[in-house]
Tab-separated table of C-alpha atoms and ligand atoms in Angstrom:
chain	number	residue	atom	x	y	z
O	236	MET	CA	125.651	-82.144	-100.881
O	237	GLN	CA	128.002	-79.193	-100.904
O	238	VAL	CA	131.258	-79.232	-98.941
O	239	PHE	CA	132.775	-75.887	-97.918
O	240	HIS	CA	135.902	-75.001	-95.970
O	241	THR	CA	135.582	-71.323	-95.011
O	242	GLY	CA	132.977	-68.946	-93.633
O	243	ALA	CA	133.316	-66.810	-96.788
O	244	GLU	CA	132.178	-69.765	-98.939
O	245	TRP	CA	129.142	-70.253	-96.679
O	246	GLN	CA	128.128	-66.572	-96.735
O	247	LYS	CA	126.421	-66.676	-100.167
O	248	ASN	CA	124.491	-69.848	-99.265
O	249	TRP	CA	123.428	-68.291	-95.969
O	250	LEU	CA	122.202	-65.168	-97.779
O	251	HIS	CA	120.314	-67.294	-100.282
O	252	ALA	CA	118.685	-69.287	-97.441
O	253	LEU	CA	117.695	-66.000	-95.808
O	254	GLN	CA	116.235	-64.546	-99.027
O	255	THR	CA	114.270	-67.723	-99.752
O	256	LYS	CA	113.104	-67.832	-96.106
O	257	LYS	CA	114.661	-71.227	-95.451
O	258	SER	CA	115.387	-72.248	-91.885
O	259	ILE	CA	118.881	-73.576	-91.152
O	260	GLY	CA	119.589	-76.517	-88.851
O	261	PHE	CA	123.163	-77.043	-87.657
O	262	VAL	CA	124.793	-80.205	-86.300
O	263	PRO	CA	128.346	-79.589	-84.991
O	264	THR	CA	130.450	-82.773	-84.814
O	265	MET	CA	134.040	-83.914	-84.423
O	266	GLY	CA	133.540	-86.570	-87.126
O	267	ALA	CA	133.925	-90.364	-86.763
O	268	LEU	CA	130.188	-90.334	-87.243
O	269	HIS	CA	127.890	-93.024	-85.871
O	270	GLU	CA	124.129	-93.581	-85.629
O	271	GLY	CA	123.986	-91.149	-82.683
O	272	HIS	CA	125.187	-88.330	-84.965
O	273	LEU	CA	122.803	-89.491	-87.683
O	274	ASP	CA	119.930	-89.137	-85.189
O	275	LEU	CA	120.923	-85.471	-84.725
O	276	ILE	CA	121.027	-85.005	-88.491
O	277	ARG	CA	117.633	-86.680	-88.975
O	278	ALA	CA	116.145	-84.458	-86.245
O	279	SER	CA	117.572	-81.388	-87.992
O	280	LYS	CA	116.257	-82.480	-91.394
O	281	LYS	CA	112.807	-83.011	-89.907
O	282	SER	CA	112.702	-79.658	-88.153
O	283	THR	CA	114.442	-77.275	-90.597
O	284	ASP	CA	114.703	-76.651	-94.363
O	285	LEU	CA	118.502	-76.900	-94.731
O	286	THR	CA	120.937	-78.938	-92.660
O	287	VAL	CA	124.589	-77.994	-92.182
O	288	VAL	CA	126.945	-80.476	-90.499
O	289	SER	CA	130.419	-79.421	-89.376
O	290	ILE	CA	133.316	-81.826	-88.891
O	291	PHE	CA	136.136	-80.350	-86.840
O	292	VAL	CA	138.251	-82.060	-84.180
O	293	ASN	CA	138.657	-79.065	-81.896
O	294	PRO	CA	142.176	-79.176	-80.392
O	295	ILE	CA	141.442	-76.681	-77.613
O	296	GLN	CA	138.749	-78.802	-75.939
O	297	PHE	CA	141.071	-81.768	-75.285
O	298	ASN	CA	142.729	-81.654	-71.887
O	299	ASN	CA	144.564	-84.900	-72.674
O	300	SER	CA	146.962	-84.804	-75.642
O	301	GLU	CA	146.796	-88.596	-76.208
O	302	ASP	CA	142.990	-88.402	-76.456
O	303	PHE	CA	143.396	-85.680	-79.119
O	304	GLU	CA	146.116	-87.475	-81.081
O	305	LYS	CA	144.191	-90.762	-81.109
O	306	TYR	CA	140.782	-89.217	-81.807
O	307	PRO	CA	139.515	-91.120	-84.887
O	308	VAL	CA	139.565	-89.146	-88.170
O	309	LEU	CA	137.466	-90.830	-90.877
O	310	THR	CA	136.604	-87.972	-93.212
O	311	ASP	CA	135.899	-89.993	-96.396
O	312	GLN	CA	133.670	-92.448	-94.550
O	313	ASP	CA	131.913	-89.531	-92.783
O	314	LEU	CA	131.261	-87.725	-96.065
O	315	SER	CA	129.691	-90.787	-97.645
O	316	LEU	CA	127.443	-91.273	-94.591
O	317	LEU	CA	126.369	-87.619	-94.814
O	318	GLU	CA	125.706	-87.958	-98.531
O	319	LYS	CA	123.423	-90.939	-97.822
O	320	GLU	CA	121.518	-88.854	-95.248
O	321	ASN	CA	120.975	-86.143	-97.897
O	322	VAL	CA	122.705	-83.492	-95.824
O	323	ASP	CA	122.697	-80.158	-97.672
O	324	PHE	CA	126.038	-78.676	-96.565
O	325	VAL	CA	129.172	-79.921	-94.806
O	326	PHE	CA	131.599	-77.476	-93.184
O	327	LEU	CA	135.128	-78.909	-93.094
O	328	PRO	CA	137.392	-76.120	-91.828
O	329	SER	CA	141.147	-76.386	-91.274
O	330	VAL	CA	142.639	-75.795	-87.816
O	331	GLU	CA	144.516	-72.762	-89.265
O	332	SER	CA	141.337	-71.120	-90.549
O	333	ILE	CA	139.519	-71.588	-87.228
O	334	TYR	CA	142.518	-70.650	-85.075
O	335	PRO	CA	144.811	-68.317	-87.068
O	336	GLN	CA	146.142	-67.514	-83.616
O	337	LYS	CA	145.692	-69.143	-80.224
O	338	PRO	CA	142.589	-67.596	-78.627
O	339	THR	CA	143.354	-65.395	-75.643
O	340	LEU	CA	139.709	-65.456	-74.611
O	341	SER	CA	138.462	-68.130	-72.240
O	342	PHE	CA	135.062	-68.979	-70.794
O	343	ASP	CA	134.196	-69.740	-67.204
O	344	PHE	CA	130.834	-71.436	-66.811
O	345	GLY	CA	130.815	-70.965	-63.036
O	346	LYS	CA	129.456	-73.884	-61.037
O	347	LEU	CA	129.272	-76.070	-64.158
O	348	GLU	CA	133.097	-75.963	-64.220
O	349	THR	CA	133.459	-77.252	-60.666
O	350	VAL	CA	131.611	-80.581	-60.877
O	351	LEU	CA	131.743	-83.812	-62.925
O	352	GLU	CA	133.155	-83.107	-66.429
O	353	GLY	CA	134.065	-79.564	-65.369
O	354	ALA	CA	136.144	-80.810	-62.432
O	355	PHE	CA	137.746	-83.771	-64.244
O	356	ARG	CA	138.472	-81.965	-67.520
O	357	PRO	CA	139.769	-78.488	-66.649
O	358	GLY	CA	139.511	-76.105	-69.616
O	359	HIS	CA	137.343	-78.510	-71.633
O	360	PHE	CA	134.154	-76.450	-71.464
O	361	SER	CA	136.011	-73.243	-72.266
O	362	GLY	CA	137.303	-74.952	-75.436
O	363	VAL	CA	133.788	-76.169	-76.278
O	364	GLY	CA	132.381	-72.675	-75.629
O	365	ILE	CA	134.941	-71.069	-77.960
O	366	ILE	CA	134.457	-73.477	-80.874
O	367	VAL	CA	130.660	-73.551	-80.584
O	368	SER	CA	130.564	-69.714	-80.496
O	369	LYS	CA	132.803	-69.548	-83.562
O	370	LEU	CA	130.690	-72.108	-85.424
O	371	PHE	CA	127.450	-70.336	-84.461
O	372	ASN	CA	128.898	-67.014	-85.710
O	373	ILE	CA	130.001	-68.582	-89.000
O	374	ILE	CA	126.917	-70.717	-89.757
O	375	ARG	CA	124.242	-68.514	-88.116
O	376	PRO	CA	121.668	-71.324	-87.873
O	377	HIS	CA	118.137	-71.102	-86.493
O	378	GLN	CA	118.411	-74.355	-84.563
O	379	SER	CA	121.385	-76.437	-83.431
O	380	PHE	CA	121.260	-80.101	-82.395
O	381	PHE	CA	123.150	-81.791	-79.544
O	382	GLY	CA	123.073	-85.293	-78.069
O	383	GLN	CA	121.795	-85.988	-74.574
O	384	LYS	CA	124.798	-88.230	-73.937
O	385	ASP	CA	126.834	-85.061	-73.334
O	386	LEU	CA	124.357	-83.791	-70.756
O	387	GLN	CA	126.673	-81.285	-69.078
O	388	GLN	CA	127.770	-79.944	-72.478
O	389	ILE	CA	124.097	-79.172	-73.162
O	390	ALA	CA	123.841	-77.222	-69.896
O	391	VAL	CA	127.017	-75.308	-70.878
O	392	ILE	CA	125.748	-74.534	-74.375
O	393	LYS	CA	122.379	-73.347	-73.081
O	394	ARG	CA	124.235	-70.957	-70.736
O	395	LEU	CA	126.444	-69.800	-73.613
O	396	VAL	CA	123.411	-69.100	-75.806
O	397	ALA	CA	121.629	-67.237	-72.989
O	398	ASP	CA	124.676	-65.242	-71.844
O	399	LEU	CA	125.752	-64.202	-75.364
O	400	SER	CA	122.191	-63.816	-76.781
O	401	PHE	CA	122.743	-66.159	-79.711
O	402	PRO	CA	119.410	-66.205	-81.603
O	403	ILE	CA	119.599	-70.004	-81.853
O	404	GLU	CA	117.305	-72.686	-80.463
O	405	ILE	CA	119.151	-75.590	-78.816
O	406	MET	CA	117.548	-78.934	-79.630
O	407	VAL	CA	118.364	-82.021	-77.552
O	408	VAL	CA	118.251	-85.523	-79.067
O	409	PRO	CA	118.076	-88.695	-76.894
O	410	THR	CA	121.129	-90.934	-76.540
O	411	ARG	CA	121.433	-93.706	-79.118
O	412	ARG	CA	122.506	-97.060	-77.609
O	413	GLU	CA	123.776	-100.414	-78.853
O	414	THR	CA	121.281	-103.253	-78.316
O	415	ASP	CA	123.029	-104.167	-75.045
O	416	GLY	CA	122.740	-100.578	-73.786
O	417	LEU	CA	126.235	-99.117	-74.412
O	418	ALA	CA	125.855	-95.463	-75.430
O	419	LEU	CA	127.242	-94.794	-78.909
O	420	SER	CA	130.449	-92.743	-78.892
O	421	SER	CA	133.235	-92.191	-81.416
O	422	ARG	CA	135.617	-93.349	-78.659
O	423	ASN	CA	133.966	-96.829	-78.588
O	424	MET	CA	135.842	-97.763	-81.765
O	425	ARG	CA	139.111	-97.570	-79.777
O	426	LEU	CA	137.950	-100.271	-77.315
O	427	SER	CA	139.333	-103.812	-77.665
O	428	GLN	CA	136.761	-106.620	-77.758
O	429	ASN	CA	137.340	-107.336	-74.066
O	430	GLU	CA	137.127	-103.628	-73.144
O	431	ARG	CA	133.949	-103.317	-75.211
O	432	GLU	CA	132.372	-106.068	-73.062
O	433	LYS	CA	133.581	-104.448	-69.830
O	434	ALA	CA	132.330	-101.016	-70.976
O	435	LEU	CA	128.802	-102.211	-70.319
O	436	ILE	CA	129.485	-101.574	-66.626
O	437	LEU	CA	128.559	-97.905	-67.242
O	438	PHE	CA	125.038	-98.549	-68.571
O	439	ASN	CA	124.434	-101.507	-66.228
O	440	SER	CA	125.339	-99.353	-63.216
O	441	LEU	CA	123.091	-96.518	-64.362
O	442	SER	CA	120.142	-98.882	-64.924
O	443	PHE	CA	120.709	-100.676	-61.617
O	444	ALA	CA	120.943	-97.381	-59.712
O	445	LYS	CA	117.838	-95.984	-61.386
O	446	ASN	CA	115.804	-99.098	-60.490
O	447	GLU	CA	117.047	-99.066	-56.898
O	448	LEU	CA	116.209	-95.370	-56.555
O	449	LEU	CA	112.708	-95.941	-57.885
O	450	LYS	CA	112.307	-98.815	-55.393
O	451	GLY	CA	113.040	-96.310	-52.633
O	452	GLU	CA	116.639	-97.281	-51.791
O	453	LYS	CA	118.939	-94.543	-50.449
O	454	TRP	CA	121.102	-92.816	-53.062
O	455	LEU	CA	124.348	-92.819	-51.063
O	456	GLU	CA	124.002	-96.539	-50.374
O	457	ILE	CA	123.381	-97.267	-54.037
O	458	ARG	CA	126.396	-95.149	-54.990
O	459	ASN	CA	128.515	-97.079	-52.539
O	460	GLN	CA	127.526	-100.386	-54.109
O	461	ILE	CA	128.302	-99.043	-57.580
O	462	THR	CA	131.707	-97.737	-56.488
O	463	GLN	CA	132.541	-101.199	-55.162
O	464	ALA	CA	131.437	-102.829	-58.413
O	465	PHE	CA	133.789	-100.509	-60.362
O	466	GLU	CA	136.627	-101.209	-57.924
O	467	ALA	CA	136.155	-104.944	-58.540
O	468	GLU	CA	136.595	-104.474	-62.316
O	469	PRO	CA	140.344	-104.203	-63.072
O	470	LEU	CA	139.825	-102.538	-66.483
O	471	ALA	CA	137.578	-99.797	-65.084
O	472	LYS	CA	138.626	-96.622	-63.296
O	473	LEU	CA	135.589	-94.712	-62.072
O	474	GLU	CA	135.846	-90.908	-62.022
O	475	TYR	CA	132.353	-90.070	-60.835
O	476	PHE	CA	128.881	-91.525	-60.363
O	477	GLU	CA	126.552	-88.718	-59.303
O	478	LEU	CA	122.897	-87.792	-59.030
O	479	VAL	CA	122.429	-84.256	-60.373
O	480	ASP	CA	119.956	-81.629	-61.478
O	481	PRO	CA	120.373	-81.889	-65.289
O	482	GLU	CA	120.283	-78.107	-65.755
O	483	SER	CA	122.201	-76.574	-62.852
O	484	PHE	CA	124.313	-79.701	-62.243
O	485	HIS	CA	123.705	-79.288	-58.545
O	486	VAL	CA	124.892	-82.603	-57.018
O	487	TYR	CA	122.255	-84.283	-54.831
O	488	SER	CA	123.040	-86.402	-51.781
O	489	GLU	CA	119.546	-87.837	-51.742
O	490	PHE	CA	116.826	-88.519	-54.282
O	491	ASP	CA	113.768	-86.273	-54.322
O	492	PRO	CA	111.147	-87.630	-56.756
O	493	THR	CA	109.603	-84.138	-57.110
O	494	LYS	CA	112.869	-82.795	-58.599
O	495	ASN	CA	114.247	-83.318	-62.059
O	496	SER	CA	117.302	-85.561	-61.726
O	497	SER	CA	119.759	-87.570	-63.784
O	498	ILE	CA	122.523	-89.996	-62.872
O	499	CYS	CA	125.835	-89.264	-64.604
O	500	VAL	CA	128.873	-91.519	-64.841
O	501	ALA	CA	132.430	-91.206	-66.188
O	502	SER	CA	134.918	-94.042	-66.152
O	503	TYR	CA	138.022	-95.168	-67.950
O	504	ILE	CA	137.813	-98.598	-69.534
O	505	GLY	CA	141.457	-99.392	-70.209
O	506	ASN	CA	142.804	-96.113	-71.630
O	507	ILE	CA	139.487	-94.915	-73.020
O	508	ARG	CA	137.397	-92.457	-71.046
O	509	LEU	CA	133.646	-92.979	-71.454
O	510	ILE	CA	130.657	-91.025	-70.106
O	511	ASP	CA	126.932	-91.759	-69.928
O	512	ASN	CA	123.815	-90.617	-68.077
O	513	LEU	CA	120.227	-91.639	-67.417
O	514	PRO	CA	117.318	-89.385	-66.487
O	515	ILE	CA	115.219	-90.551	-63.518
O	516	ILE	CA	111.573	-90.290	-64.396
O	517	PRO	CA	109.533	-91.510	-61.427
U	191	PAF	O1	130.012	-82.864	-78.815
U	191	PAF	C1	130.956	-82.710	-79.623
U	191	PAF	O2	131.230	-83.522	-80.524
U	191	PAF	C2	131.836	-81.477	-79.501
U	191	PAF	O3	132.038	-81.132	-78.174
U	191	PAF	C3	131.315	-80.268	-80.315
U	191	PAF	C4	129.977	-79.786	-79.791
U	191	PAF	C5	131.202	-80.653	-81.788
U	191	PAF	C6	132.306	-79.097	-80.214
U	191	PAF	O4	133.562	-79.449	-80.709
């Protein structure tokens, strides 16, 4: 496994991959790796000849400075996990090399900015768009792998790739869950034992709502029940619980089994903000 820190160092490896007709798979991460990330890496290794993983906690996508400051950094542990997965290359850039100056450019993803994550985290998707564009320009992969847990981020990245004509295929990997259903997230390691137990309210609500929908119950009534359940949990602070089209993020007020839909949730558990989603497949 080769670790590199600058685009210039990667250039010769990229050229060599090109000359030897090797396909490049890219997994961008912010580190604090867990099995969910390893699923992305395994998917990349299966589908391409060479896998590059980046670890970079991108300051400009955090709209909450405490979330940024407390974001777990576990580089040594991450590198040994990547070594075990037989990753070919790891890109570990410094903040100064990625942002020699504060970007003046910003992205506006239109309607995607006005709902759910877009509405609750102003500027977040612009920051994601900037770093992912930079990483795509540096690594120049054939395929890039993202987790379904960040469903709206996938919609944003697909728009980015289409609007800027990046010649990169976006590959989506299903959410990895703990045995009780909690979606894996680097933020889970900041939960206390009690918060960890209470965090299950996200997955339990999604599963309950999905079952009720499939039984024919009305979406707005189900949502009402869920909102009350969150209100009754002192450690939880619900931001949204919505039924959406997973591509356009159009928010539905009723369930139509002929349309593609997913339920998305965001809630604080204590001071930790968690998100999750479940596709509804009738
Ligand atoms: O999903 C993430 O971890 C980040 O948003 C990403 C795509 C690595 C960009 O910083």
